[in-house]
XYZ file of C-alpha atoms in Angstrom:
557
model
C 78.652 28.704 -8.810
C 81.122 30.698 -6.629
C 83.752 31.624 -8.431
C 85.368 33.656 -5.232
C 89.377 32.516 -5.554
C 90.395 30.955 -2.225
C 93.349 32.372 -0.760
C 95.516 29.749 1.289
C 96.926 31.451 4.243
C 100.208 30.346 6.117
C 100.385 29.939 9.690
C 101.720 32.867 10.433
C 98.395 34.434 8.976
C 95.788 32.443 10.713
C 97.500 33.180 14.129
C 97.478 36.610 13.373
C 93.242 36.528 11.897
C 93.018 34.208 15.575
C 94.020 37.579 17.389
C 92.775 39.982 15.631
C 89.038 38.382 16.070
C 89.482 37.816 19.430
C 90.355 41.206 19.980
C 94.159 41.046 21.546
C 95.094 43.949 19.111
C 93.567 46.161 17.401
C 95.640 46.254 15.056
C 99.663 44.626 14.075
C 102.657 45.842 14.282
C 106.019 43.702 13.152
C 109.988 44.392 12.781
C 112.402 43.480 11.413
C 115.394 43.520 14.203
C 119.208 43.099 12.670
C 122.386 43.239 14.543
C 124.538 45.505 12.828
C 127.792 43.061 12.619
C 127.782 42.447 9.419
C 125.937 42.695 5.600
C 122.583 41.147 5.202
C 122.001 38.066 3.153
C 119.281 36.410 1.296
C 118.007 34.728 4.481
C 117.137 37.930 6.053
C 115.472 38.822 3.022
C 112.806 36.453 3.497
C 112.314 37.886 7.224
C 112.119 41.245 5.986
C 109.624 40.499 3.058
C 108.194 38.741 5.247
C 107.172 40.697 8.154
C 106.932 44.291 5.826
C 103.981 41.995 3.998
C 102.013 40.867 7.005
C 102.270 45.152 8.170
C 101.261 46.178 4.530
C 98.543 42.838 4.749
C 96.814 43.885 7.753
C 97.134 47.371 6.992
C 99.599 47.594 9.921
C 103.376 49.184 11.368
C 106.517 47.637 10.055
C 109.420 49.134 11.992
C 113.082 49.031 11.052
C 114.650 48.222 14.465
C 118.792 47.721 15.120
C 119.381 45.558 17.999
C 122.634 47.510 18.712
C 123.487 45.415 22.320
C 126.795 44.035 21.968
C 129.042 46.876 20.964
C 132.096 44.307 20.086
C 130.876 43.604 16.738
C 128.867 46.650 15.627
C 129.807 49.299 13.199
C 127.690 52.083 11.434
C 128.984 50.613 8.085
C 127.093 47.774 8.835
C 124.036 49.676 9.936
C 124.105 52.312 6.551
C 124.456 48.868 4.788
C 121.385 47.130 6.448
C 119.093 50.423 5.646
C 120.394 50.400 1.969
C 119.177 46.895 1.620
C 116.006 47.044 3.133
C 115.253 50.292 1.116
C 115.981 48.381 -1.805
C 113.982 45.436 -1.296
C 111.101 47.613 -0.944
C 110.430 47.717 2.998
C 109.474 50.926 3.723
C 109.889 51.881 7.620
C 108.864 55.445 7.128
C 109.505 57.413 10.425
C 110.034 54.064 12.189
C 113.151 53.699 12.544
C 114.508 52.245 16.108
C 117.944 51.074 17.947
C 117.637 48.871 20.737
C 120.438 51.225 22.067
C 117.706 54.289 22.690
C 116.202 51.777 25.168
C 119.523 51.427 27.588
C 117.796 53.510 29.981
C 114.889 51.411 30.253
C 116.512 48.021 29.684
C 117.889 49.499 33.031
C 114.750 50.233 34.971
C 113.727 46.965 33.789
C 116.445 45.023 35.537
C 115.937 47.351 38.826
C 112.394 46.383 38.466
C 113.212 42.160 38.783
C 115.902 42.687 41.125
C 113.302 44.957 43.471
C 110.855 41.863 42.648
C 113.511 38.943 43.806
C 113.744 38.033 39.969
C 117.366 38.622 39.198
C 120.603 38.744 41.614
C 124.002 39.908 40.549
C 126.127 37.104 40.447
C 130.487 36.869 41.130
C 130.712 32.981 39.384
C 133.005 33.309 36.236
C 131.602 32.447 32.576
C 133.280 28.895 32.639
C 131.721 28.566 36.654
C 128.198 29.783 35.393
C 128.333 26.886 32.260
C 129.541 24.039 34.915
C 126.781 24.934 36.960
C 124.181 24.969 34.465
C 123.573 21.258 34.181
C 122.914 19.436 31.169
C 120.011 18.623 28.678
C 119.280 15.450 31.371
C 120.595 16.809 34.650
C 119.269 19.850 36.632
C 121.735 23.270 37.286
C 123.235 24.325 40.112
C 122.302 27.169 42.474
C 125.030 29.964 42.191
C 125.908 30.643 46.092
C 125.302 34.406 45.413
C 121.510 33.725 44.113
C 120.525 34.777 47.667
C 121.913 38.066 48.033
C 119.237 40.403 49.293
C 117.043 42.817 47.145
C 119.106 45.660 48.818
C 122.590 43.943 48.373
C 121.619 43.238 44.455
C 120.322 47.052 43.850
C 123.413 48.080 45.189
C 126.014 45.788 43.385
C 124.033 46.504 39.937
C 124.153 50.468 40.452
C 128.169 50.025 40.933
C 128.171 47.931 38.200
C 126.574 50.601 35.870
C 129.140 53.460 37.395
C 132.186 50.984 36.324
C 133.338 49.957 39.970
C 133.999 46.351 38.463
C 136.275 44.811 35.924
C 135.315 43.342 32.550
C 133.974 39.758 33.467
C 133.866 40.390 37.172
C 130.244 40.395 37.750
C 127.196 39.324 35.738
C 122.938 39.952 36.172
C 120.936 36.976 36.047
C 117.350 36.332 36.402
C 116.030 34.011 38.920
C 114.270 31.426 37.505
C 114.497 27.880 37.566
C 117.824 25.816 37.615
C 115.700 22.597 37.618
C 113.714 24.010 33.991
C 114.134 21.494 31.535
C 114.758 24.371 29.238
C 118.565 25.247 29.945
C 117.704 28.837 28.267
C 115.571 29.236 31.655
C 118.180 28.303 34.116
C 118.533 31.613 35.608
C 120.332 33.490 32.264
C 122.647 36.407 31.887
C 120.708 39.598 31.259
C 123.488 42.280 32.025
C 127.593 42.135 31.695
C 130.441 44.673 32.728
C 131.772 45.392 29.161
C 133.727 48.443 28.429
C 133.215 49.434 24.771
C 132.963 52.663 22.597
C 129.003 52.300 21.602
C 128.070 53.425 18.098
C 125.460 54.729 19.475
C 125.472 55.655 22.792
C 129.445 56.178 22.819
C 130.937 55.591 26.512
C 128.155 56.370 28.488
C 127.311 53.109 29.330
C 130.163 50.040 30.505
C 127.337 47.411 31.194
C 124.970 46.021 28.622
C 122.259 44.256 28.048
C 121.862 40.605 26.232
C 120.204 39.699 23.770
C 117.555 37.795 25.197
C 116.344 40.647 27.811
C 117.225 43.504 25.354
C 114.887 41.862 22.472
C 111.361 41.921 24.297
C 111.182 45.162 26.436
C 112.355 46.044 22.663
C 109.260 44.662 21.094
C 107.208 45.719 23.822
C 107.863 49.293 24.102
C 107.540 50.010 20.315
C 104.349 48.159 20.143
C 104.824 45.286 18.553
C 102.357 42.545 18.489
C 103.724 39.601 16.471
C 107.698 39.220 16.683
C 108.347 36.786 13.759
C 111.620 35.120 14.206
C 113.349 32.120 13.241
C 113.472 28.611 14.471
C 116.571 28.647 16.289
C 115.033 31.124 18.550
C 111.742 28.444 19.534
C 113.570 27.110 22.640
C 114.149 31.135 23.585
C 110.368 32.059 23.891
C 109.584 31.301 27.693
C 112.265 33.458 28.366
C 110.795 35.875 25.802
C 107.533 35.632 27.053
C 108.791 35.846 30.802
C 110.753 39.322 30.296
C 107.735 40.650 29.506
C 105.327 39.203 31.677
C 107.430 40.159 34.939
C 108.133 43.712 33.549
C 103.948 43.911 33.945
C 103.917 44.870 29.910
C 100.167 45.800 29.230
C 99.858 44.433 25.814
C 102.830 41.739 25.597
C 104.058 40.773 22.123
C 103.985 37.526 21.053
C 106.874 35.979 19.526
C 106.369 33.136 16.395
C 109.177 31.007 14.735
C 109.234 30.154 10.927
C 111.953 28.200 9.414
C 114.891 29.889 7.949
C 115.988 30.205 4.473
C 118.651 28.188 3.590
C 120.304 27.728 -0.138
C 122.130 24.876 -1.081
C 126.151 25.612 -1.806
C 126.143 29.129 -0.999
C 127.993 30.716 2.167
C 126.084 33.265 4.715
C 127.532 32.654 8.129
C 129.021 36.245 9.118
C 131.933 34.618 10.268
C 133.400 33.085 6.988
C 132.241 36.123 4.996
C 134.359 38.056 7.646
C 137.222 36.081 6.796
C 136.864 36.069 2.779
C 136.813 39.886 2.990
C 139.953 40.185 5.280
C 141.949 38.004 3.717
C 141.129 39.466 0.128
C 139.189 36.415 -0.897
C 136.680 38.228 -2.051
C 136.057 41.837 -3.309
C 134.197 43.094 -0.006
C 130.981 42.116 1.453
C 129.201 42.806 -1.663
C 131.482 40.778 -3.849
C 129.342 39.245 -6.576
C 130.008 35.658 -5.736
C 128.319 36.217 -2.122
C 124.748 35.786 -1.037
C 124.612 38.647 1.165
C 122.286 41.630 -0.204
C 124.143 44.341 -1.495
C 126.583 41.116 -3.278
C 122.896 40.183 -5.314
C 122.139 43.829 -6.201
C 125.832 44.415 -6.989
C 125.664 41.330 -9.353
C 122.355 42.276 -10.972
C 119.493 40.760 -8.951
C 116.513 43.031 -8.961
C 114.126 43.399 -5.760
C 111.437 41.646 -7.634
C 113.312 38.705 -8.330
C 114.320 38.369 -4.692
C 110.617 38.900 -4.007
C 109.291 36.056 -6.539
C 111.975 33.826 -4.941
C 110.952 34.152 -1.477
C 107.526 34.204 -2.389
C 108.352 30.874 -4.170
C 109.965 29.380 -1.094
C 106.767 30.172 1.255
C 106.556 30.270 4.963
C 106.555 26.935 6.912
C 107.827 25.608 10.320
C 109.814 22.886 8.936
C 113.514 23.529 7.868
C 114.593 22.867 4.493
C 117.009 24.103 1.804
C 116.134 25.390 -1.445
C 118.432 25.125 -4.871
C 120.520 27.964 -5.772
C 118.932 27.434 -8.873
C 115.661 28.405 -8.246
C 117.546 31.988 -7.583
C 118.409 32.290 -11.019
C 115.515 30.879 -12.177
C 113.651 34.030 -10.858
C 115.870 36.570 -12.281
C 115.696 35.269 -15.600
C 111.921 35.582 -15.370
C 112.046 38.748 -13.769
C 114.634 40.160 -16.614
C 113.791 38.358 -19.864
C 110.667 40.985 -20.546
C 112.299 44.043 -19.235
C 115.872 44.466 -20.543
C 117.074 45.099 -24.115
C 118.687 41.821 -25.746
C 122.271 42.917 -27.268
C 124.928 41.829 -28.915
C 128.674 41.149 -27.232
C 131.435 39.086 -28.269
C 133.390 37.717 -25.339
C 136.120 35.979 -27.351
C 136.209 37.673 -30.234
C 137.537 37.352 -33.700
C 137.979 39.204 -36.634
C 135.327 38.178 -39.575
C 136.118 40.227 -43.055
C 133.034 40.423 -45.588
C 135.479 40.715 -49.093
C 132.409 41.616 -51.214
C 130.977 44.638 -48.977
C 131.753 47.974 -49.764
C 134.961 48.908 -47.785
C 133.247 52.652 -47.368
C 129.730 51.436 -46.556
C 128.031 51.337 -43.102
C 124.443 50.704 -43.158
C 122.277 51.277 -40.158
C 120.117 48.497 -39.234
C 116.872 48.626 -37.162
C 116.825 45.849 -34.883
C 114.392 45.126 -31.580
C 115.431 45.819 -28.178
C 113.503 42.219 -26.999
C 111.274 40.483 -29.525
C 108.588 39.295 -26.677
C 108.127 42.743 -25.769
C 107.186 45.293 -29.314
C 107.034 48.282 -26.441
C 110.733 47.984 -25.886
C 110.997 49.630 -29.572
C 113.965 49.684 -31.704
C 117.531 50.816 -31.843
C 120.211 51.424 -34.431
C 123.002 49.497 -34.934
C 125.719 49.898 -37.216
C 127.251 47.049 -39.988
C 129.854 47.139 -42.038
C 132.963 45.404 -43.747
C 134.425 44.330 -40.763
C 132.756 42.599 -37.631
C 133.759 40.778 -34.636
C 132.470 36.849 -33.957
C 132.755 34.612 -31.274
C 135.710 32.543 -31.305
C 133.737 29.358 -31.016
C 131.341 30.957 -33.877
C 133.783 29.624 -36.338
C 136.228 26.084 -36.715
C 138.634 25.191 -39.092
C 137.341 21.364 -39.359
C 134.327 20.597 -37.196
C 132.782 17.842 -35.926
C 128.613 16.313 -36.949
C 126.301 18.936 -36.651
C 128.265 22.157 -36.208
C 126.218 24.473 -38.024
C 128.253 27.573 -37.648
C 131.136 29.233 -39.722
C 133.517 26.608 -41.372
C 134.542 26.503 -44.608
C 132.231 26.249 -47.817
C 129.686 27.053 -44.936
C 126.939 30.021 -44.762
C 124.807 31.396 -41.853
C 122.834 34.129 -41.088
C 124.299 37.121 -39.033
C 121.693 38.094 -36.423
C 119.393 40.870 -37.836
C 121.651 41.275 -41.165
C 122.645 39.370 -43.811
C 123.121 34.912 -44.563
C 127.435 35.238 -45.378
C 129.507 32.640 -46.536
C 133.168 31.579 -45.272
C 135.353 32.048 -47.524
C 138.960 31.141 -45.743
C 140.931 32.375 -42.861
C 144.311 33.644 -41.388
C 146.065 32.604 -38.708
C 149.110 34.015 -36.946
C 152.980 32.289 -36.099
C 151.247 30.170 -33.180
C 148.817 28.733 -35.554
C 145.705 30.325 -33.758
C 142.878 32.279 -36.382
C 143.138 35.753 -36.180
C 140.686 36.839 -39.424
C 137.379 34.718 -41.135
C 136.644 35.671 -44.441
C 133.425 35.355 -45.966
C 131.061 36.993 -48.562
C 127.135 37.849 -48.050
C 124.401 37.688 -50.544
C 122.776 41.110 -50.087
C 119.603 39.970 -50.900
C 119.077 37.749 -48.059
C 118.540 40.998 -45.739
C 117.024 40.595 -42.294
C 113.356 41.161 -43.116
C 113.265 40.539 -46.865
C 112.171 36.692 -46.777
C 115.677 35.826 -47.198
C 115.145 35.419 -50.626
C 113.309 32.117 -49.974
C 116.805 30.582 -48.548
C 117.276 28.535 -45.481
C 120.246 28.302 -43.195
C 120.876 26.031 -39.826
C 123.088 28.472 -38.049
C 122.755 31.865 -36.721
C 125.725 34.109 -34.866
C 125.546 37.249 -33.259
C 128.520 39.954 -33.846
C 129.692 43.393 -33.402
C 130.678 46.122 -36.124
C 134.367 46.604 -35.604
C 134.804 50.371 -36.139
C 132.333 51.482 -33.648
C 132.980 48.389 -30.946
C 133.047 49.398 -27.475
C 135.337 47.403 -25.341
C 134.713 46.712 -22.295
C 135.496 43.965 -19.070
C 133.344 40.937 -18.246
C 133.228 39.240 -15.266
C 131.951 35.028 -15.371
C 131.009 34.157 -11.829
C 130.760 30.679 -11.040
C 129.540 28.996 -7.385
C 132.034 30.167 -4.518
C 132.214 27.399 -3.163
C 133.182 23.465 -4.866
C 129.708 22.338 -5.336
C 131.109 18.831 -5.740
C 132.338 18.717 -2.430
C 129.858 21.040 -0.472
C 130.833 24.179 1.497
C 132.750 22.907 4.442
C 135.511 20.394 4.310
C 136.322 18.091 7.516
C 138.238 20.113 9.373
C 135.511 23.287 9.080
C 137.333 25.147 7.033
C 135.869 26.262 3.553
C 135.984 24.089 0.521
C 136.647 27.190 -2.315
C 136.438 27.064 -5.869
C 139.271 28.218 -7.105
C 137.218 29.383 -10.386
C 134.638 31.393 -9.051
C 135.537 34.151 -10.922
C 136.702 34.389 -14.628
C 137.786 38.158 -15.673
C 137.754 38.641 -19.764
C 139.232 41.117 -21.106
C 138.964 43.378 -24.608
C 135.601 41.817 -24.896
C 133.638 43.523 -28.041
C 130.335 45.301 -27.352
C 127.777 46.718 -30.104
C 128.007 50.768 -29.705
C 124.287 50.903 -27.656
C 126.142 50.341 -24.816
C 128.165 53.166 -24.755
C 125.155 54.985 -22.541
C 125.054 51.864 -20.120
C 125.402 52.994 -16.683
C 125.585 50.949 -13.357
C 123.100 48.278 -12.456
C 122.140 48.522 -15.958
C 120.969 45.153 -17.134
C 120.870 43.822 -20.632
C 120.812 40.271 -21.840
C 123.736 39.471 -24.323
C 122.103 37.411 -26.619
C 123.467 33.750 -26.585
C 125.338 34.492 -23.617
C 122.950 35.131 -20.638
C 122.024 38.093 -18.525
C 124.888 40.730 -17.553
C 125.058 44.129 -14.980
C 126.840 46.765 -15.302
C 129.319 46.787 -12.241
C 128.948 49.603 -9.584
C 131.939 48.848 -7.661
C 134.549 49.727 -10.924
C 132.798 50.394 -14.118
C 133.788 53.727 -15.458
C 132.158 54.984 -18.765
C 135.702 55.089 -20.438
C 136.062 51.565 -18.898
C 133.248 49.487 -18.627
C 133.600 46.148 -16.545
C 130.154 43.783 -16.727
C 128.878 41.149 -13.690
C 127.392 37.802 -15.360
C 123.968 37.564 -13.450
C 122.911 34.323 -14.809
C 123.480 32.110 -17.227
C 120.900 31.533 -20.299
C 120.463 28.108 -19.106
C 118.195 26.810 -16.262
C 117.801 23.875 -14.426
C 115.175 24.453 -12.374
C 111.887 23.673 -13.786
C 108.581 25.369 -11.227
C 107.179 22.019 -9.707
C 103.936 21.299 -11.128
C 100.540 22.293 -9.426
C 98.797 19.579 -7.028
């Protein structure tokens, strides 16, 4: 019997197997081709996973390209961010690294090249003239009366264009095409526009550029790149895609193929509202914890393996759909919950007194760094006389089935000793402020317990050698109740996405912790150390996740 494992390839795949067999490349090359206008999010993770595993699949080029046309919007923040993020998620571009602004020249000759060919006329109709004469989605276009100009009336009029004889908006390049094409994307487009603006790039040299839609295949082509793996939206765009470079005469034309987006349910990604959030101090900056984009995830905690498991997860299909936030989190907590020490930290915390242990004594006990993984080893922690509890750890009368610290009742202190309450204190307001209890010392954490049982278990924190620190509960940006947009199109916020605590307790381990250090606070869920404003004298703590999941991995066909 063959016990071979049969790999299931996605589309994407068996196109690219179809090629390679029938020898129209010898080998692949892919991209991954962001405007620099803002931080990435976990949608363009997928597409850079994505392509970066078909080049490392087929043993192939993955190139890091910037499609740096439209200098309005661009800033080399944005472009330091984008390489940060890709680096992280574990793209490596090596040496190829590309803007579509090192092309201008060409993107140039290109358009001299159709215009010489009777393919593209410069054109005097206004952007509201040029959309009135377009037509609609069941009626033809309109000729534009200057779509006749000669070849040497057109060469001339674009060169003038290029030394800045026009104003802003005065005169656009088009292709000739069709104005009759069902496809409206085909109805002779825009390729070129007068626009005066400081380039990152390229600086003032140039005052007309290039859009998108002519810019992004003579890219592809001139690098060399044979499958350009873009997103749905963009499936309408390919016979214009596909007609660049056939009428520039490229010898080995890429070929473009659209998978369906990424989207997650309740979350916000559109650059436009992020924008906003940041400038109207919303949020912390694009990489504010409760955001989706990239450098937000690794700033809360997400590791590039989890993103990696989740994407893998979603899969690569042709059909749009949207994927719970859940299933996120669900892949960080299986990414972290064999890799990162579990500790103790008291959020809320409250003073618990042992009266019967030695006021002088500290003993040093041994406890694991994660039970499910013995190579994690050991570390010390301190216990003494005086510990710090959860809040909610203890209640004065409690309801059926409580089985924590009340009165008359004893549980077992994570990794020490079963105590007892005793009583309490409580200050003018009537709030507790001190537990007292007593321990039996021979119910020691690895002793048996002395053949005792207990129901209830707490976590604490030695007093004396606490380290305080900030944490940080995010919740959902966004009301999940009533979705992300409200009627009008404005956002619908939650005005509790972020819960700062303050003076929480910490056991002294985590006096070395350092940022994006991860640890999973036992009871609690799993928690990073900030990078944005954690200081070692002042250490401030992102919630990643939760310890709770709902998402459950649908079951195998």
């Amino acid at each position: 019997m063959d016990n071979t494992e049969m790999v299931s390839k996605n589309f994407i795949e068996q196109i690219i197997d179809k090629d390679l067999e029938e020898g129209k490349y010898d080998t692949i090359c892919t991209r991954f081709p962001p405007e620099p206008n803002g931080y990435l999010h976990i949608g363009h993770a997928k597409s850079i996973l994505l392509n970066y595993g078909l080049s490392q699949e087929y043993n192939g080029q993955f190139n890091l390209r910037f499609d740096d046309t439209n200098p309005t919007k661009e800033k080399t923040e944005f472009v330091d961010s984008i390489k940060a993020d890709v680096a992280w998620l574990g793209a490596d571009w090596k040496d190829h690294l590309y803007f579509a602004s090192d092309y201008f020249d060409q993107m140039y000759e290109g358009a001299v090249k159709l215009i010489k060919k009777g393919k593209a006329f410069v054109c005097d109709l206004t952007a509201e003239e040029i959309r009135a004469y377009r037509g609609t989605l069941t009626e033809p276009g309109k000729e534009s009366p200057y779509r006749n100009r000669s070849i040497e009336e057109n060469l001339d009029l674009f060169e003038r264009m290029k030394n800045g004889e026009f104003p802003d908006g005065s005169k656009v390049l088009r292709a000739k095409i069709d104005m009759a094409s069902p496809n409206i994307n085909m109805r002779d487009p825009v390729i070129y526009r007068v626009a005066r603006f400081h380039h990152h790039n390229t600086g003032d040299k140039w005052c007309i550029y290039p859009m998108y839609d002519f810019a992004h295949p003579i890219e592809d082509a001139i690098e060399g790149v044979t499958h350009s793996i873009c997103t749905l939206e963009f499936e309408d765009h390919r016979p214009l895609y596909d007609w660049v470079v056939r009428e520039l005469e490229y010898v080995h034309p890429p070929k473009q193929i659209e998978f369906a987006k990424l989207y997650l349910t309740n979350v916000i990604t559109g650059k436009r509202y992020i924008k906003k959030l940041v400038e109207e101090n919303i949020v912390d900056g694009w990489d504010d914890p409760r955001l989706v984009s990239i450098a937000a995830l690794r700033r809360r905690g997400f590791t590039p393996e989890s993103i990696q498991m989740f994407v893998k997860l979603c899969g690569v299909s042709k059909a749009n759909s949207s994927v719970d936030y859940a299933m996120l989190e669900y892949c960080i907590r299986e990414d972290l919950k064999m890799k990162r020490p579990r500790m103790m930290a008291v959020l809320d915390p409250i003073k618990l007194v042992i009266d019967n242990y030695p006021e002088d004594q500290t003993e040093i006990l041994d406890v694991a760094n994660n039970l499910e993984n013995e190579e994690m080893g050991s570390r010390k922690v301190p216990f003494g006389r005086e510990l710090y509890i959860e809040r909610e750890d203890f209640m004065e009368v409690p309801p059926r089935k409580y089985f924590r610290l009340f009165p008359g009742n004893e549980v077992r202190l994570m990794h020490a000793y079963f105590v007892k309450c005793t009583g309490f204190e409580k200050d003018e307001n009537g709030n507790v402020t001190v537990v007292h209890a007593t321990y039996d010392p021979e119910t020691k954490a690895g002793s048996g317990f002395n053949g005792r049982k207990v129901k209830g278990t707490i976590h604490w924190v030695p007093a004396k050698e606490a380290v305080s620190a900030e944490v940080r509960l995010y919740e959902n940006l966004v009301d999940e109740e009533k979705g992300v947009y409200n009627e009008d199109g404005s956002l619908n916020l939650n005005p509790n996405s972020r819960t700062i605590l303050k003076d929480c307790k910490l056991e002294p381990s985590f006096g070395d912790a350092k940022p994006y250090d991860s640890y999973q606070f036992v009871r609690s869920g799993y928690y990073c150390v900030d990078a944005k404003d954690s200081r070692p004298d002042a250490l401030v703590f992102n919630r990643i996740v939760s310890m709770k999941s709902s998402f459950k991995l649908p079951k195998p066909e």
